[in-house]
């Protein structure tokens, strides 16, 4: 049975609607591909930052351990001051004698 004029218009409209849906689908697929690429790049960047943070934490831990094992820098000076004070106070002739 041949298409009637009304049937032809409906077929054209359906074809146009199908083309529009296909174009929308392709656009959606393009956007989805771009988002997947951005996601992968973001995940790689996140992993890189995580690795760098771990390395910084390890370095900080090593520095803290190194700092804890290092003797206090003022300790020798304090020991010398105590020794000089003791000598001045307890060695006769170095302390001022009262007249």
mmCIF file of C-alpha atoms in Angstrom:
data_model
loop_
_atom_site.group_PDB
_atom_site.id
_atom_site.type_symbol
_atom_site.label_atom_id
_atom_site.label_comp_id
_atom_site.label_asym_id
_atom_site.label_seq_id
_atom_site.Cartn_x
_atom_site.Cartn_y
_atom_site.Cartn_z
ATOM 1 C CA UNK A 1 0.000 0.000 0.000
ATOM 2 C CA UNK A 2 1.571 3.286 -1.028
ATOM 3 C CA UNK A 3 2.205 5.983 1.579
ATOM 4 C CA UNK A 4 -0.428 8.580 1.875
ATOM 5 C CA UNK A 5 0.583 12.197 2.111
ATOM 6 C CA UNK A 6 0.008 12.070 5.845
ATOM 7 C CA UNK A 7 2.105 8.890 6.139
ATOM 8 C CA UNK A 8 5.018 10.463 4.222
ATOM 9 C CA UNK A 9 5.044 13.467 6.555
ATOM 10 C CA UNK A 10 4.993 11.183 9.559
ATOM 11 C CA UNK A 11 7.887 9.119 8.152
ATOM 12 C CA UNK A 12 9.892 12.294 7.472
ATOM 13 C CA UNK A 13 9.168 13.570 10.965
ATOM 14 C CA UNK A 14 10.222 10.224 12.449
ATOM 15 C CA UNK A 15 13.395 10.273 10.376
ATOM 16 C CA UNK A 16 14.174 13.832 11.467
ATOM 17 C CA UNK A 17 13.482 12.904 15.079
ATOM 18 C CA UNK A 18 15.716 9.851 14.728
ATOM 19 C CA UNK A 19 18.507 11.984 13.261
ATOM 20 C CA UNK A 20 18.103 14.426 16.112
ATOM 21 C CA UNK A 21 18.284 11.591 18.652
ATOM 22 C CA UNK A 22 21.348 10.159 16.926
ATOM 23 C CA UNK A 23 23.035 13.569 16.966
ATOM 24 C CA UNK A 24 22.174 13.964 20.647
ATOM 25 C CA UNK A 25 23.497 10.453 21.340
ATOM 26 C CA UNK A 26 26.769 11.216 19.536
ATOM 27 C CA UNK A 27 27.115 14.478 21.429
ATOM 28 C CA UNK A 28 26.490 12.658 24.708
ATOM 29 C CA UNK A 29 29.092 10.027 23.784
ATOM 30 C CA UNK A 30 31.623 12.770 23.012
ATOM 31 C CA UNK A 31 30.972 14.463 26.343
ATOM 32 C CA UNK A 32 31.229 11.099 28.101
ATOM 33 C CA UNK A 33 34.571 10.359 26.424
ATOM 34 C CA UNK A 34 35.899 13.783 27.434
ATOM 35 C CA UNK A 35 34.752 13.226 31.014
ATOM 36 C CA UNK A 36 36.403 9.790 31.122
ATOM 37 C CA UNK A 37 39.654 11.321 29.881
ATOM 38 C CA UNK A 38 39.457 14.108 32.476
ATOM 39 C CA UNK A 39 38.725 11.528 35.169
ATOM 40 C CA UNK A 40 41.755 9.433 34.188
ATOM 41 C CA UNK A 41 43.987 12.515 34.152
ATOM 42 C CA UNK A 42 42.646 13.602 37.538
ATOM 43 C CA UNK A 43 43.250 10.133 38.977
ATOM 44 C CA UNK A 44 46.842 10.178 37.688
ATOM 45 C CA UNK A 45 47.384 13.636 39.179
ATOM 46 C CA UNK A 46 45.844 12.490 42.462
ATOM 47 C CA UNK A 47 48.155 9.462 42.536
ATOM 48 C CA UNK A 48 51.153 11.671 41.791
ATOM 49 C CA UNK A 49 50.229 14.064 44.609
ATOM 50 C CA UNK A 50 49.630 11.127 46.967
ATOM 51 C CA UNK A 51 53.064 9.706 46.138
ATOM 52 C CA UNK A 52 54.690 13.101 46.658
ATOM 53 C CA UNK A 53 52.901 13.531 49.997
ATOM 54 C CA UNK A 54 54.080 10.099 51.137
ATOM 55 C CA UNK A 55 57.647 10.981 50.170
ATOM 56 C CA UNK A 56 57.404 14.267 52.100
ATOM 57 C CA UNK A 57 56.055 12.444 55.159
ATOM 58 C CA UNK A 58 58.904 9.934 54.979
ATOM 59 C CA UNK A 59 61.462 12.742 54.665
ATOM 60 C CA UNK A 60 59.900 14.575 57.617
ATOM 61 C CA UNK A 61 60.020 11.400 59.687
ATOM 62 C CA UNK A 62 63.717 10.938 58.843
ATOM 63 C CA UNK A 63 64.470 14.557 59.718
ATOM 64 C CA UNK A 64 62.675 14.219 63.047
ATOM 65 C CA UNK A 65 64.586 11.044 63.862
ATOM 66 C CA UNK A 66 67.844 12.729 62.912
ATOM 67 C CA UNK A 67 66.947 15.725 65.077
ATOM 68 C CA UNK A 68 66.071 13.531 68.053
ATOM 69 C CA UNK A 69 69.423 11.737 67.927
ATOM 70 C CA UNK A 70 71.389 14.969 67.776
ATOM 71 C CA UNK A 71 72.611 16.234 71.165
ATOM 72 C CA UNK A 72 71.328 19.529 72.432
ATOM 73 C CA UNK A 73 73.672 22.210 70.964
ATOM 74 C CA UNK A 74 73.777 24.326 74.156
ATOM 75 C CA UNK A 75 74.811 21.464 76.421
ATOM 76 C CA UNK A 76 78.621 21.900 76.024
ATOM 77 C CA UNK A 77 78.327 25.642 76.619
ATOM 78 C CA UNK A 78 76.232 25.056 79.730
ATOM 79 C CA UNK A 79 78.761 22.524 81.049
ATOM 80 C CA UNK A 80 81.609 25.016 80.492
ATOM 81 C CA UNK A 81 79.679 27.766 82.296
ATOM 82 C CA UNK A 82 79.003 25.505 85.290
ATOM 83 C CA UNK A 83 82.681 24.507 85.410
ATOM 84 C CA UNK A 84 83.919 28.124 85.324
ATOM 85 C CA UNK A 85 81.408 29.116 88.011
ATOM 86 C CA UNK A 86 82.507 26.236 90.237
ATOM 87 C CA UNK A 87 86.172 27.141 89.793
ATOM 88 C CA UNK A 88 85.571 30.795 90.610
ATOM 89 C CA UNK A 89 83.519 29.965 93.699
ATOM 90 C CA UNK A 90 85.577 27.155 95.171
ATOM 91 C CA UNK A 91 89.217 27.794 94.178
ATOM 92 C CA UNK A 92 90.902 29.978 96.786
ATOM 93 C CA UNK A 93 92.289 33.232 95.494
ATOM 94 C CA UNK A 94 89.941 33.497 92.499
ATOM 95 C CA UNK A 95 86.956 34.690 94.459
ATOM 96 C CA UNK A 96 87.059 38.160 95.965
ATOM 97 C CA UNK A 97 87.959 38.063 99.544
ATOM 98 C CA UNK A 98 86.226 40.493 101.817
ATOM 99 C CA UNK A 99 88.676 42.933 103.500
#
